[in-house]
Amino acid sequence: MISYLKRGKSAADVAEADGKVRQTVEELLADIERRGDAAVRELAEKFDGYAPENFQLSAEEIAAAIAKVSPDDIADIQFAQTQIRNFAEKQKECLSDLEIETQPGIILGHKNVPVNSVGCYVPGGKYPMVASAHMSVVTAKVAGVKRILASAPPHDGGPHPAIVAAMHMAGADEILVLGGVQAVGAMALGTETIDPVDMLIGPGNMFVAEAKRQLFGRVGIDLFAGPTETLIIADETVDAELCAVDLLGQAEHGPTSPAALLTNSKTLAEETMAEVERQLEFLPTAEIARQAWQDYGSVILCDDIDEMVKEADHLAYEHVQVMTADPDYFADNMTNYGALFLGPRTNVSFGDKVIGTNHTLPTKQAARYTGGLWVGKFMKTCTYQKILTDEASAMIGGYCSRLSALEGFAGHGEQANIRVRRYGGGNVEPYGVVAKR
């Protein structure tokens, strides 16, 4: 039986907070749609204290920002982007166009077509998320997106040099220094100076995530991503120090970032809780991590491995790190997760920054129905059909005529009937039904 040694906020408390965010975002987006650049500039000044004449960087401004980045940092960015690009290219190879002849003279197929334009949001509130530029822009470029607009908040009163470098090196066509709801709103809705995109990409805080949710339909989105979540699945084969480091390493993302330990060892659970408190005494980002752990942290005790699998699938967390005697058992049996990190030698941070898998992943149990960002998210699988012979057109037309009549669609039926008459020499009456032979 599952028991909680520590619980985070209740679902009701979380829902109340989400409701306040929802109303705020709705008002901000309406203002951006109504007043365009003027609203964006006011919001940028209010939230970031930064409102230049033009939020889009010129080629000279991009070059000046990149010049501030050390050669070592440039090399590390290049290494990370190479890993992400290599994996994305291999994923793209899994996507194949299709064309088959299903009946004599009838051709069906599909093509994988990249979307024309995307807006890639790179978070930069508490921390400049340089890696998010790799994850979104590199992957979009591999997919073949024609126009890639990237946006990140200002840092210390201007563009963050490393983020700009990462965006540019990844292949962004336009770079904005703009954050929060005003950034995703401007990219999705368009303003006098910012052309709208077809799709929004990237993680963000609760306001950015809610803005993407509200804009979905007006534009496409990758998935609901943020705030970040981490689930550590562990047994007695690992120690409390490692568990605590990995919990706090993700809790530092923000004060609303859930971090959970799922274990079948009460000893490990209790020792990890104590170790978390110990590490919070000297963790440089303890102010944020402590609040996240206090409000959203949980420790869950299960009877056995199978109960751990069942509970992990119920939680459907974004990051699931498995440190057990047999981590592959979880890979073979779990179905709901954003990404798995199998064994103690790897961890969520490797995935966040450099290893090659994408770090934009589903949160808030969205892993029940979607995976994370990958090349396929930028692709539309579009079908087509063609008929090569008169005989095939008349044959399929007869079936369509009768099936349309079954549903009461006279106009649909006539689309079939006219082809039976023209290509098959049939004598079906207008709005009649083709007799079955």
Coordinates of C-alpha atoms in Angstrom, one line a residue:
M1 CA 0.0 0.0 0.0
I2 CA 1.3 3.5 -0.9
S3 CA 2.0 5.9 1.9
Y4 CA 3.3 9.5 1.9
L5 CA 6.0 10.4 4.3
K6 CA 5.9 14.0 2.8
R7 CA 3.3 15.7 0.7
G8 CA 3.3 18.8 -1.4
K9 CA 0.4 21.2 -1.8
S10 CA -3.0 19.7 -2.2
A11 CA -4.6 19.6 -5.7
A12 CA -7.2 22.2 -4.5
D13 CA -4.4 24.6 -3.6
V14 CA -2.6 24.1 -6.9
A15 CA -5.9 24.6 -8.8
E16 CA -6.6 27.8 -7.0
A17 CA -3.1 29.1 -7.9
D18 CA -3.6 28.0 -11.5
G19 CA -6.9 29.9 -11.6
K20 CA -5.2 33.1 -10.7
V21 CA -2.5 32.6 -13.3
R22 CA -5.2 31.8 -15.9
Q23 CA -7.0 35.1 -15.4
T24 CA -3.8 37.2 -15.4
V25 CA -2.6 35.6 -18.6
E26 CA -6.0 36.0 -20.3
E27 CA -5.9 39.7 -19.6
L28 CA -2.3 40.1 -20.8
L29 CA -3.0 38.3 -24.1
A30 CA -6.1 40.3 -24.8
D31 CA -4.1 43.5 -24.3
I32 CA -1.4 42.4 -26.7
E33 CA -3.9 41.4 -29.3
R34 CA -5.7 44.8 -28.9
R35 CA -2.7 47.2 -28.7
G36 CA 0.2 45.3 -30.3
D37 CA 3.6 46.8 -29.9
A38 CA 2.4 49.4 -27.3
A39 CA 1.2 46.6 -25.0
V40 CA 4.3 44.5 -25.5
R41 CA 6.6 47.5 -24.7
E42 CA 4.6 48.4 -21.5
L43 CA 4.7 44.8 -20.3
A44 CA 8.4 44.5 -21.0
E45 CA 9.1 47.6 -19.1
K46 CA 6.9 46.5 -16.2
F47 CA 8.2 43.0 -15.8
D48 CA 11.8 43.2 -17.1
G49 CA 12.7 46.9 -17.0
Y50 CA 13.7 46.7 -20.6
A51 CA 11.9 48.4 -23.5
P52 CA 14.2 49.2 -26.4
E53 CA 13.0 50.8 -29.6
N54 CA 13.2 47.4 -31.4
F55 CA 13.2 44.1 -29.6
Q56 CA 14.7 42.3 -32.5
L57 CA 18.5 42.2 -32.6
S58 CA 20.4 43.4 -35.6
A59 CA 23.2 41.5 -37.1
E60 CA 25.7 43.9 -35.5
E61 CA 24.0 43.5 -32.1
I62 CA 24.2 39.7 -32.4
A63 CA 27.8 39.8 -33.3
A64 CA 28.5 42.1 -30.3
A65 CA 26.8 39.8 -28.0
I66 CA 28.6 36.7 -29.3
A67 CA 32.0 38.6 -28.9
K68 CA 31.3 38.6 -25.1
V69 CA 31.2 34.8 -24.9
S70 CA 34.5 33.1 -24.1
P71 CA 36.0 30.6 -26.6
D72 CA 35.6 27.9 -24.0
D73 CA 31.9 28.6 -23.6
I74 CA 31.5 28.7 -27.4
A75 CA 33.2 25.3 -27.6
D76 CA 30.9 23.8 -25.0
I77 CA 27.8 25.2 -26.7
Q78 CA 29.0 23.7 -30.0
F79 CA 29.6 20.3 -28.3
A80 CA 26.1 20.3 -26.8
Q81 CA 24.5 21.4 -30.1
T82 CA 26.3 18.6 -31.9
Q83 CA 24.9 16.0 -29.6
I84 CA 21.4 17.3 -30.0
R85 CA 21.7 17.7 -33.7
N86 CA 23.0 14.2 -34.2
F87 CA 20.2 12.6 -32.2
A88 CA 17.6 14.8 -34.0
E89 CA 18.9 13.8 -37.4
K90 CA 18.7 10.1 -36.4
Q91 CA 15.1 10.7 -35.2
K92 CA 14.3 12.4 -38.5
E93 CA 15.5 9.3 -40.3
C94 CA 12.6 7.4 -38.6
L95 CA 10.1 9.6 -40.4
S96 CA 9.3 8.2 -43.8
D97 CA 7.1 9.4 -46.6
L98 CA 4.7 6.8 -47.9
E99 CA 3.0 6.0 -51.2
I100 CA 1.1 2.8 -51.9
E101 CA -1.4 1.5 -54.5
T102 CA -4.3 0.2 -52.3
Q103 CA -6.5 -0.9 -55.2
P104 CA -5.6 -1.1 -58.9
G105 CA -5.3 2.5 -60.0
I106 CA -5.8 4.1 -56.5
I107 CA -2.8 5.7 -55.0
L108 CA -2.6 6.8 -51.3
G109 CA 0.3 8.5 -49.6
H110 CA 1.5 10.8 -46.9
K111 CA 4.3 13.4 -46.7
N112 CA 6.1 14.7 -43.7
V113 CA 6.0 18.5 -44.1
P114 CA 7.7 20.9 -41.7
V115 CA 5.7 23.8 -40.4
N116 CA 6.7 27.1 -42.1
S117 CA 7.5 29.2 -39.0
V118 CA 8.0 28.6 -35.3
G119 CA 8.6 30.8 -32.3
C120 CA 11.1 29.3 -29.9
Y121 CA 10.9 30.6 -26.3
V122 CA 14.1 30.4 -24.2
P123 CA 13.4 31.0 -20.4
G124 CA 15.7 33.4 -18.6
G125 CA 14.1 34.6 -15.4
K126 CA 16.1 33.3 -12.5
Y127 CA 18.5 31.4 -14.8
P128 CA 19.5 32.0 -18.4
M129 CA 18.5 28.7 -20.0
V130 CA 21.1 28.6 -22.7
A131 CA 20.3 24.9 -23.3
S132 CA 16.7 25.7 -24.3
A133 CA 18.1 27.4 -27.4
H134 CA 19.7 24.2 -28.5
M135 CA 16.7 22.1 -27.8
S136 CA 14.2 24.2 -29.7
V137 CA 16.2 25.9 -32.5
V138 CA 18.5 23.1 -33.4
T139 CA 15.6 20.6 -33.6
A140 CA 13.5 23.0 -35.7
K141 CA 16.4 23.5 -38.1
V142 CA 16.9 19.7 -38.5
A143 CA 13.2 19.4 -39.2
G144 CA 13.5 21.9 -42.0
V145 CA 11.4 24.8 -40.6
K146 CA 11.9 27.8 -42.9
R147 CA 11.6 30.7 -40.4
I148 CA 12.8 30.3 -36.8
L149 CA 12.1 33.2 -34.4
A150 CA 13.8 32.9 -31.0
S151 CA 13.1 35.0 -28.0
A152 CA 14.6 35.2 -24.5
P153 CA 14.2 37.7 -21.7
P154 CA 16.8 40.4 -21.1
H155 CA 19.6 39.7 -18.6
D156 CA 21.3 42.6 -16.6
G157 CA 19.6 45.1 -18.9
G158 CA 20.3 43.6 -22.3
P159 CA 20.6 40.4 -24.3
H160 CA 22.2 37.5 -22.6
P161 CA 25.4 36.9 -24.6
A162 CA 25.5 33.1 -24.3
I163 CA 21.8 32.7 -25.1
V164 CA 22.2 34.9 -28.2
A165 CA 25.3 32.9 -29.2
A166 CA 23.4 29.6 -28.8
M167 CA 20.4 30.9 -30.8
H168 CA 22.5 32.1 -33.6
M169 CA 24.7 29.1 -33.7
A170 CA 21.7 26.8 -33.7
G171 CA 20.3 28.6 -36.8
A172 CA 17.7 31.2 -35.6
D173 CA 16.6 33.5 -38.3
E174 CA 15.4 36.3 -36.0
I175 CA 16.3 36.9 -32.3
L176 CA 14.2 38.9 -29.9
V177 CA 15.1 40.1 -26.5
L178 CA 11.7 39.7 -24.9
G179 CA 10.4 37.5 -22.1
G180 CA 7.3 36.1 -20.5
V181 CA 3.7 36.3 -21.7
Q182 CA 4.6 39.3 -23.8
A183 CA 7.1 37.2 -25.8
V184 CA 4.9 34.2 -26.6
G185 CA 1.9 36.5 -27.1
A186 CA 3.8 38.7 -29.6
M187 CA 5.2 35.7 -31.5
A188 CA 1.8 34.0 -31.7
L189 CA -0.5 37.0 -32.3
G190 CA 1.9 39.2 -34.2
T191 CA 2.3 43.0 -33.7
E192 CA 3.2 45.9 -36.0
T193 CA 6.8 44.9 -35.9
I194 CA 6.8 41.1 -35.2
D195 CA 5.3 38.8 -37.8
P196 CA 3.3 35.9 -36.2
V197 CA 4.5 32.3 -36.3
D198 CA 2.6 29.1 -36.9
M199 CA 3.8 27.3 -33.8
L200 CA 5.1 28.0 -30.3
I201 CA 8.0 26.0 -28.8
G202 CA 9.8 25.8 -25.5
P203 CA 9.4 25.6 -21.8
G204 CA 8.7 28.4 -19.3
N205 CA 7.2 29.3 -16.0
M206 CA 3.6 28.9 -15.1
F207 CA 2.6 32.1 -16.9
V208 CA 4.4 31.1 -20.1
A209 CA 2.9 27.6 -19.9
E210 CA -0.6 29.1 -19.4
A211 CA -0.1 31.5 -22.3
K212 CA 0.8 28.6 -24.6
R213 CA -2.3 26.8 -23.4
Q214 CA -4.6 29.7 -24.2
L215 CA -3.0 30.4 -27.5
F216 CA -3.3 26.7 -28.6
G217 CA -5.6 26.7 -31.6
R218 CA -4.6 30.1 -32.8
V219 CA -1.2 28.5 -33.3
G220 CA 0.2 25.1 -32.7
I221 CA 2.3 24.3 -29.6
D222 CA 4.8 21.6 -28.9
L223 CA 3.3 20.6 -25.6
F224 CA 2.5 21.9 -22.1
A225 CA 5.9 22.3 -20.6
G226 CA 6.5 23.8 -17.3
P227 CA 7.1 24.3 -14.4
T228 CA 9.6 21.4 -14.4
E229 CA 9.0 18.2 -12.5
T230 CA 11.3 15.4 -11.3
L231 CA 10.6 12.0 -9.9
I232 CA 13.4 9.9 -8.4
I233 CA 12.6 6.2 -8.3
A234 CA 15.1 4.5 -6.0
D235 CA 15.7 1.5 -3.8
E236 CA 18.4 0.5 -1.3
T237 CA 21.1 0.2 -4.0
V238 CA 21.6 3.9 -3.9
D239 CA 22.2 6.3 -1.0
A240 CA 20.4 9.4 0.3
E241 CA 23.1 11.8 -0.8
L242 CA 22.7 11.0 -4.5
C243 CA 18.9 11.1 -4.2
A244 CA 18.9 14.5 -2.4
V245 CA 21.3 16.0 -4.9
D246 CA 19.1 14.9 -7.8
L247 CA 15.9 16.2 -6.1
L248 CA 17.3 19.6 -5.3
G249 CA 19.1 19.9 -8.6
Q250 CA 15.6 20.1 -10.2
A251 CA 13.8 21.9 -7.4
E252 CA 16.1 24.9 -7.9
H253 CA 14.3 25.5 -11.3
G254 CA 11.6 27.5 -9.5
P255 CA 9.5 27.7 -6.3
T256 CA 6.6 25.7 -8.0
S257 CA 8.8 22.9 -9.3
P258 CA 7.6 19.5 -7.9
A259 CA 10.3 17.0 -6.8
A260 CA 9.3 13.6 -5.6
L261 CA 11.0 10.5 -4.3
L262 CA 9.3 7.1 -4.9
T263 CA 10.9 4.2 -3.1
N264 CA 10.3 0.8 -1.5
S265 CA 12.8 1.6 1.3
K266 CA 11.6 3.4 4.3
T267 CA 15.2 3.8 5.5
L268 CA 16.2 5.5 2.2
A269 CA 13.1 7.7 2.3
E270 CA 13.8 9.0 5.8
E271 CA 17.5 9.4 5.2
T272 CA 16.9 11.3 2.0
M273 CA 14.5 13.7 3.8
A274 CA 17.2 14.4 6.3
E275 CA 19.8 14.8 3.6
V276 CA 17.7 17.3 1.7
E277 CA 17.6 19.5 4.8
R278 CA 21.3 19.2 5.3
Q279 CA 22.1 20.1 1.7
L280 CA 19.7 23.1 1.8
E281 CA 22.1 24.6 4.4
F282 CA 24.8 25.2 1.8
L283 CA 23.2 24.9 -1.6
P284 CA 23.8 28.2 -3.4
T285 CA 20.3 28.2 -4.8
A286 CA 18.7 27.1 -1.6
E287 CA 16.2 30.0 -1.4
I288 CA 14.3 28.7 -4.4
A289 CA 14.9 25.0 -3.9
R290 CA 13.8 25.1 -0.3
Q291 CA 10.4 26.7 -1.2
A292 CA 9.9 24.2 -4.0
W293 CA 10.7 21.3 -1.7
Q294 CA 8.5 22.7 1.1
D295 CA 5.5 23.4 -1.1
Y296 CA 5.7 20.8 -3.8
G297 CA 8.1 18.1 -2.6
S298 CA 6.9 14.6 -1.8
V299 CA 8.2 11.3 -0.5
I300 CA 6.2 8.2 -1.4
L301 CA 6.7 4.8 0.1
C302 CA 5.6 1.7 -1.8
D303 CA 5.5 -2.0 -0.9
D304 CA 7.3 -3.4 -4.0
I305 CA 8.6 -2.7 -7.5
D306 CA 5.3 -3.3 -9.2
E307 CA 3.5 -0.8 -7.0
M308 CA 6.3 1.7 -7.8
V309 CA 5.7 1.2 -11.5
K310 CA 2.0 1.7 -11.1
E311 CA 2.4 4.9 -9.0
A312 CA 5.0 6.3 -11.3
D313 CA 2.6 5.9 -14.2
H314 CA -0.2 7.5 -12.2
L315 CA 2.1 10.5 -11.5
A316 CA 3.2 10.8 -15.2
Y317 CA 6.1 13.1 -14.3
E318 CA 8.2 15.0 -16.8
H319 CA 11.6 13.7 -15.7
V320 CA 11.8 10.1 -14.2
Q321 CA 15.2 9.1 -12.9
V322 CA 15.5 5.4 -12.0
M323 CA 18.2 4.3 -9.6
T324 CA 17.3 0.7 -8.7
A325 CA 18.8 -2.7 -9.0
D326 CA 17.1 -3.2 -12.3
P327 CA 16.3 0.2 -14.0
D328 CA 15.4 -1.5 -17.3
Y329 CA 12.4 -3.1 -15.6
F330 CA 10.9 0.4 -15.3
A331 CA 11.8 1.2 -19.0
D332 CA 10.1 -2.0 -20.0
N333 CA 6.9 -1.5 -17.9
M334 CA 6.3 2.2 -17.5
T335 CA 4.1 4.0 -20.1
N336 CA 3.7 7.6 -18.7
Y337 CA 6.8 9.7 -18.5
G338 CA 8.4 12.6 -20.4
A339 CA 11.9 11.1 -20.3
L340 CA 13.6 8.3 -18.5
F341 CA 17.1 8.5 -16.9
L342 CA 18.2 5.0 -16.3
G343 CA 20.8 4.2 -13.6
P344 CA 22.8 6.3 -11.2
R345 CA 25.5 7.2 -13.8
T346 CA 23.1 9.5 -15.7
N347 CA 20.8 12.1 -14.3
V348 CA 18.3 14.8 -15.4
S349 CA 20.9 17.5 -15.6
F350 CA 22.7 15.6 -18.4
G351 CA 19.5 15.6 -20.3
D352 CA 18.8 19.2 -19.5
K353 CA 22.1 20.4 -20.8
V354 CA 24.1 18.2 -23.2
I355 CA 23.6 14.5 -23.7
G356 CA 21.4 14.8 -26.8
T357 CA 17.8 14.0 -25.9
N358 CA 15.5 16.9 -25.8
H359 CA 14.7 18.6 -22.5
T360 CA 11.4 20.2 -23.5
L361 CA 9.1 17.6 -22.0
P362 CA 5.4 17.2 -20.9
T363 CA 4.4 18.3 -17.4
K364 CA 1.2 18.3 -15.3
Q365 CA 0.5 14.6 -16.3
A366 CA 0.5 15.4 -20.1
A367 CA 2.9 12.5 -20.4
R368 CA -0.3 10.3 -20.4
Y369 CA -0.9 11.4 -24.0
T370 CA 2.3 12.9 -25.5
G371 CA 6.0 12.6 -25.5
G372 CA 8.5 15.4 -25.5
L373 CA 9.8 17.7 -28.2
W374 CA 11.5 16.1 -31.1
V375 CA 11.8 16.6 -34.9
G376 CA 8.4 15.0 -35.4
K377 CA 6.7 17.8 -33.4
F378 CA 7.7 20.2 -36.2
M379 CA 6.3 18.0 -38.9
K380 CA 2.8 17.7 -40.3
T381 CA 2.0 14.3 -41.6
C382 CA -0.2 15.2 -44.6
T383 CA -2.0 12.6 -46.7
Y384 CA -2.8 12.7 -50.4
Q385 CA -4.7 10.5 -52.9
K386 CA -4.9 10.2 -56.6
I387 CA -6.8 7.9 -59.0
L388 CA -5.0 6.9 -62.2
T389 CA -7.7 5.1 -64.2
D390 CA -11.4 5.6 -65.1
E391 CA -12.2 2.2 -63.9
A392 CA -10.8 2.9 -60.4
S393 CA -12.8 6.2 -60.2
A394 CA -16.0 4.5 -61.1
M395 CA -15.4 1.6 -58.8
I396 CA -14.7 3.6 -55.7
G397 CA -17.5 6.0 -56.7
G398 CA -20.1 3.3 -56.4
Y399 CA -19.1 2.5 -52.8
C400 CA -19.0 6.2 -51.9
S401 CA -22.4 6.8 -53.4
R402 CA -24.0 4.1 -51.3
L403 CA -22.2 5.0 -48.1
S404 CA -23.1 8.7 -48.6
A405 CA -26.8 7.6 -48.9
L406 CA -26.5 5.5 -45.8
E407 CA -25.6 8.7 -43.9
G408 CA -28.1 11.0 -45.7
F409 CA -25.5 13.1 -47.5
A410 CA -27.0 13.8 -50.9
G411 CA -24.2 16.3 -51.9
H412 CA -21.5 13.8 -51.0
G413 CA -23.3 11.2 -53.0
E414 CA -23.5 13.3 -56.1
Q415 CA -19.8 14.0 -56.0
A416 CA -19.4 10.2 -56.4
N417 CA -22.3 9.8 -58.8
I418 CA -21.0 12.3 -61.4
R419 CA -17.7 10.4 -61.6
V420 CA -19.6 7.1 -62.0
R421 CA -21.4 8.7 -65.0
R422 CA -18.4 10.4 -66.5
Y423 CA -15.7 7.8 -66.0
G424 CA -17.7 4.6 -65.8
G425 CA -20.6 5.2 -68.1
G426 CA -23.1 4.6 -65.4
N427 CA -26.7 5.8 -65.6
V428 CA -27.3 6.8 -62.0
E429 CA -29.7 9.6 -61.6
P430 CA -28.6 12.9 -60.1
Y431 CA -28.7 12.6 -56.3
G432 CA -29.5 8.9 -56.7
V433 CA -27.7 5.9 -55.5
V434 CA -25.3 3.6 -57.5
A435 CA -26.7 0.1 -57.4
K436 CA -24.5 -2.6 -56.0
R437 CA -23.4 -5.0 -58.7

